[in-house]
């Protein structure tokens, strides 16, 4: 096993562990903080795959934007952050079946591969340039719509927090 493979498996285990904490933690603030670590783990995996632009985008958008927005909304609604999150135990069986099916599919893909589905590799500079061009031309409208949706969610959280404060 090479050093790169060892680092990959270490970062993959870190990301899976943080993701499990997101799902299994009882405190919603702890879930959100574990989500930050899961996003950092995904960014580290992007770096190992030589996709530095995607890693930087992951950190800027998800860690810097979405998660902080989520934490801010949780803190605004004090009723949510004070209580624990109820874990749905009746969904564990279905979740285990889906997880095993996905694991089996990934093991099959790792052993046999899907050569017809693999696109030709582009140079790293071509990937970054084309991705940046797509984000600023073709996908600029969906990107702005998502930002407006996040703004509406934040305004809704503020309105709900003020209503809860008025009831006390």
Tab-separated table of C-alpha atoms in Angstrom:
chain	number	residue	atom	x	y	z
A	1	UNK	CA	0.000	0.000	0.000
A	2	UNK	CA	1.393	3.371	-0.983
A	3	UNK	CA	1.324	6.511	1.119
A	4	UNK	CA	-1.335	8.057	-1.126
A	5	UNK	CA	-3.589	5.047	-0.667
A	6	UNK	CA	-3.093	5.129	3.095
A	7	UNK	CA	-3.978	8.833	3.203
A	8	UNK	CA	-7.010	8.165	0.995
A	9	UNK	CA	-8.328	5.417	3.273
A	10	UNK	CA	-7.649	7.561	6.340
A	11	UNK	CA	-9.552	10.526	4.861
A	12	UNK	CA	-12.358	8.252	3.657
A	13	UNK	CA	-12.718	6.788	7.160
A	14	UNK	CA	-12.675	10.313	8.620
A	15	UNK	CA	-15.387	11.449	6.202
A	16	UNK	CA	-17.566	8.399	6.851
A	17	UNK	CA	-17.123	8.823	10.618
A	18	UNK	CA	-18.098	12.490	10.469
A	19	UNK	CA	-21.078	11.627	8.271
A	20	UNK	CA	-22.215	9.015	10.770
A	21	UNK	CA	-21.998	11.623	13.518
A	22	UNK	CA	-24.216	13.908	11.421
A	23	UNK	CA	-26.866	11.210	11.309
A	24	UNK	CA	-26.508	9.727	14.780
A	25	UNK	CA	-25.800	12.704	17.077
A	26	UNK	CA	-28.725	13.711	19.295
A	27	UNK	CA	-27.874	17.407	19.542
A	28	UNK	CA	-28.585	19.313	16.319
A	29	UNK	CA	-25.667	21.708	16.884
A	30	UNK	CA	-23.318	18.724	17.148
A	31	UNK	CA	-24.834	17.395	13.905
A	32	UNK	CA	-24.070	20.671	12.145
A	33	UNK	CA	-20.489	20.770	13.441
A	34	UNK	CA	-19.958	17.161	12.337
A	35	UNK	CA	-21.264	18.243	8.919
A	36	UNK	CA	-18.425	20.791	8.732
A	37	UNK	CA	-15.914	17.992	9.302
A	38	UNK	CA	-17.637	15.789	6.712
A	39	UNK	CA	-17.402	18.592	4.147
A	40	UNK	CA	-13.707	19.070	4.959
A	41	UNK	CA	-13.181	15.331	4.475
A	42	UNK	CA	-14.817	15.481	1.050
A	43	UNK	CA	-12.602	18.447	0.158
A	44	UNK	CA	-9.534	16.431	1.200
A	45	UNK	CA	-10.689	13.580	-1.026
A	46	UNK	CA	-11.019	16.036	-3.917
A	47	UNK	CA	-7.426	17.140	-3.317
A	48	UNK	CA	-6.266	13.521	-3.424
A	49	UNK	CA	-8.059	13.172	-6.769
A	50	UNK	CA	-6.146	16.202	-8.133
A	51	UNK	CA	-9.319	18.312	-8.246
A	52	UNK	CA	-8.071	21.325	-6.329
A	53	UNK	CA	-10.673	23.653	-7.812
A	54	UNK	CA	-13.507	21.415	-6.589
A	55	UNK	CA	-11.854	21.189	-3.164
A	56	UNK	CA	-11.663	24.977	-2.918
A	57	UNK	CA	-15.254	25.274	-4.101
A	58	UNK	CA	-16.314	22.675	-1.519
A	59	UNK	CA	-14.680	24.631	1.291
A	60	UNK	CA	-15.931	28.026	0.125
A	61	UNK	CA	-19.518	27.066	-0.652
A	62	UNK	CA	-20.357	24.268	1.738
A	63	UNK	CA	-18.128	24.907	4.740
A	64	UNK	CA	-18.011	28.668	4.433
A	65	UNK	CA	-21.546	29.284	3.258
A	66	UNK	CA	-24.105	26.563	3.690
A	67	UNK	CA	-22.937	25.186	7.031
A	68	UNK	CA	-22.469	28.606	8.588
A	69	UNK	CA	-25.928	29.560	7.336
A	70	UNK	CA	-27.288	26.350	8.851
A	71	UNK	CA	-25.585	27.026	12.200
A	72	UNK	CA	-26.870	30.601	12.173
A	73	UNK	CA	-30.434	29.388	11.566
A	74	UNK	CA	-30.116	26.804	14.349
A	75	UNK	CA	-28.864	29.422	16.773
A	76	UNK	CA	-31.683	31.797	15.826
A	77	UNK	CA	-34.315	29.253	16.689
A	78	UNK	CA	-33.455	28.622	20.326
A	79	UNK	CA	-36.249	26.066	20.697
A	80	UNK	CA	-34.549	23.741	18.213
A	81	UNK	CA	-31.018	24.057	19.596
A	82	UNK	CA	-32.151	23.449	23.171
A	83	UNK	CA	-33.855	20.134	22.401
A	84	UNK	CA	-32.290	16.945	21.150
A	85	UNK	CA	-33.078	15.360	17.826
A	86	UNK	CA	-35.310	12.284	17.825
A	87	UNK	CA	-33.671	9.384	16.032
A	88	UNK	CA	-35.987	7.296	13.890
A	89	UNK	CA	-35.261	3.712	14.914
A	90	UNK	CA	-37.887	2.241	12.587
A	91	UNK	CA	-35.839	3.287	9.532
A	92	UNK	CA	-32.677	1.418	10.577
A	93	UNK	CA	-33.584	-1.805	8.740
A	94	UNK	CA	-34.321	-0.078	5.451
A	95	UNK	CA	-31.182	2.030	5.808
A	96	UNK	CA	-29.065	-1.077	6.395
A	97	UNK	CA	-30.474	-2.769	3.274
A	98	UNK	CA	-29.805	0.320	1.137
A	99	UNK	CA	-26.282	0.676	2.584
A	100	UNK	CA	-25.488	-2.983	1.847
A	101	UNK	CA	-26.855	-2.669	-1.693
A	102	UNK	CA	-24.724	0.418	-2.336
A	103	UNK	CA	-21.681	-1.299	-0.831
A	104	UNK	CA	-22.256	-4.280	-3.109
A	105	UNK	CA	-22.589	-2.065	-6.166
A	106	UNK	CA	-19.392	-0.189	-5.298
A	107	UNK	CA	-17.525	-3.468	-4.669
A	108	UNK	CA	-18.699	-4.784	-8.043
A	109	UNK	CA	-17.642	-1.552	-9.750
A	110	UNK	CA	-14.261	-1.729	-8.038
A	111	UNK	CA	-13.649	-5.332	-9.078
A	112	UNK	CA	-15.192	-5.403	-12.569
A	113	UNK	CA	-15.424	-1.729	-13.456
A	114	UNK	CA	-17.737	-0.005	-15.868
A	115	UNK	CA	-15.426	0.805	-18.799
A	116	UNK	CA	-18.231	2.010	-21.079
A	117	UNK	CA	-19.222	4.690	-18.570
A	118	UNK	CA	-15.754	6.193	-18.049
A	119	UNK	CA	-15.332	9.455	-20.003
A	120	UNK	CA	-11.951	10.310	-21.509
A	121	UNK	CA	-9.699	12.193	-19.113
A	122	UNK	CA	-9.049	15.877	-19.747
A	123	UNK	CA	-6.019	17.840	-18.687
A	124	UNK	CA	-6.338	19.445	-15.236
A	125	UNK	CA	-6.235	22.950	-16.684
A	126	UNK	CA	-9.024	22.077	-19.125
A	127	UNK	CA	-11.216	20.806	-16.281
A	128	UNK	CA	-10.813	23.920	-14.164
A	129	UNK	CA	-11.252	26.331	-17.041
A	130	UNK	CA	-14.295	24.558	-18.442
A	131	UNK	CA	-15.878	24.205	-15.000
A	132	UNK	CA	-15.333	27.906	-14.280
A	133	UNK	CA	-16.741	28.844	-17.674
A	134	UNK	CA	-19.837	26.693	-17.068
A	135	UNK	CA	-20.403	28.180	-13.596
A	136	UNK	CA	-20.219	31.734	-14.935
A	137	UNK	CA	-22.192	31.227	-18.153
A	138	UNK	CA	-24.494	28.222	-18.433
A	139	UNK	CA	-25.198	27.608	-14.749
A	140	UNK	CA	-25.188	31.185	-13.456
A	141	UNK	CA	-29.004	31.312	-13.247
A	142	UNK	CA	-29.370	28.114	-11.135
A	143	UNK	CA	-26.512	29.336	-8.933
A	144	UNK	CA	-28.315	32.630	-8.294
A	145	UNK	CA	-31.649	30.848	-7.728
A	146	UNK	CA	-30.014	28.708	-5.037
A	147	UNK	CA	-28.598	31.820	-3.370
A	148	UNK	CA	-32.074	33.408	-3.357
A	149	UNK	CA	-33.531	30.201	-1.917
A	150	UNK	CA	-30.956	30.274	0.888
A	151	UNK	CA	-31.755	33.928	1.539
A	152	UNK	CA	-35.477	33.097	1.758
A	153	UNK	CA	-34.706	30.266	4.192
A	154	UNK	CA	-32.692	32.639	6.375
A	155	UNK	CA	-35.467	35.246	6.373
A	156	UNK	CA	-37.967	32.509	7.264
A	157	UNK	CA	-35.778	31.379	10.177
A	158	UNK	CA	-35.556	34.959	11.449
A	159	UNK	CA	-39.341	35.389	11.225
A	160	UNK	CA	-39.914	32.115	13.086
A	161	UNK	CA	-37.389	33.077	15.760
A	162	UNK	CA	-39.097	36.428	16.344
A	163	UNK	CA	-42.515	34.755	16.617
A	164	UNK	CA	-41.131	32.337	19.227
A	165	UNK	CA	-39.629	35.222	21.195
A	166	UNK	CA	-42.988	37.027	21.167
A	167	UNK	CA	-44.730	33.985	22.705
A	168	UNK	CA	-42.380	33.864	25.714
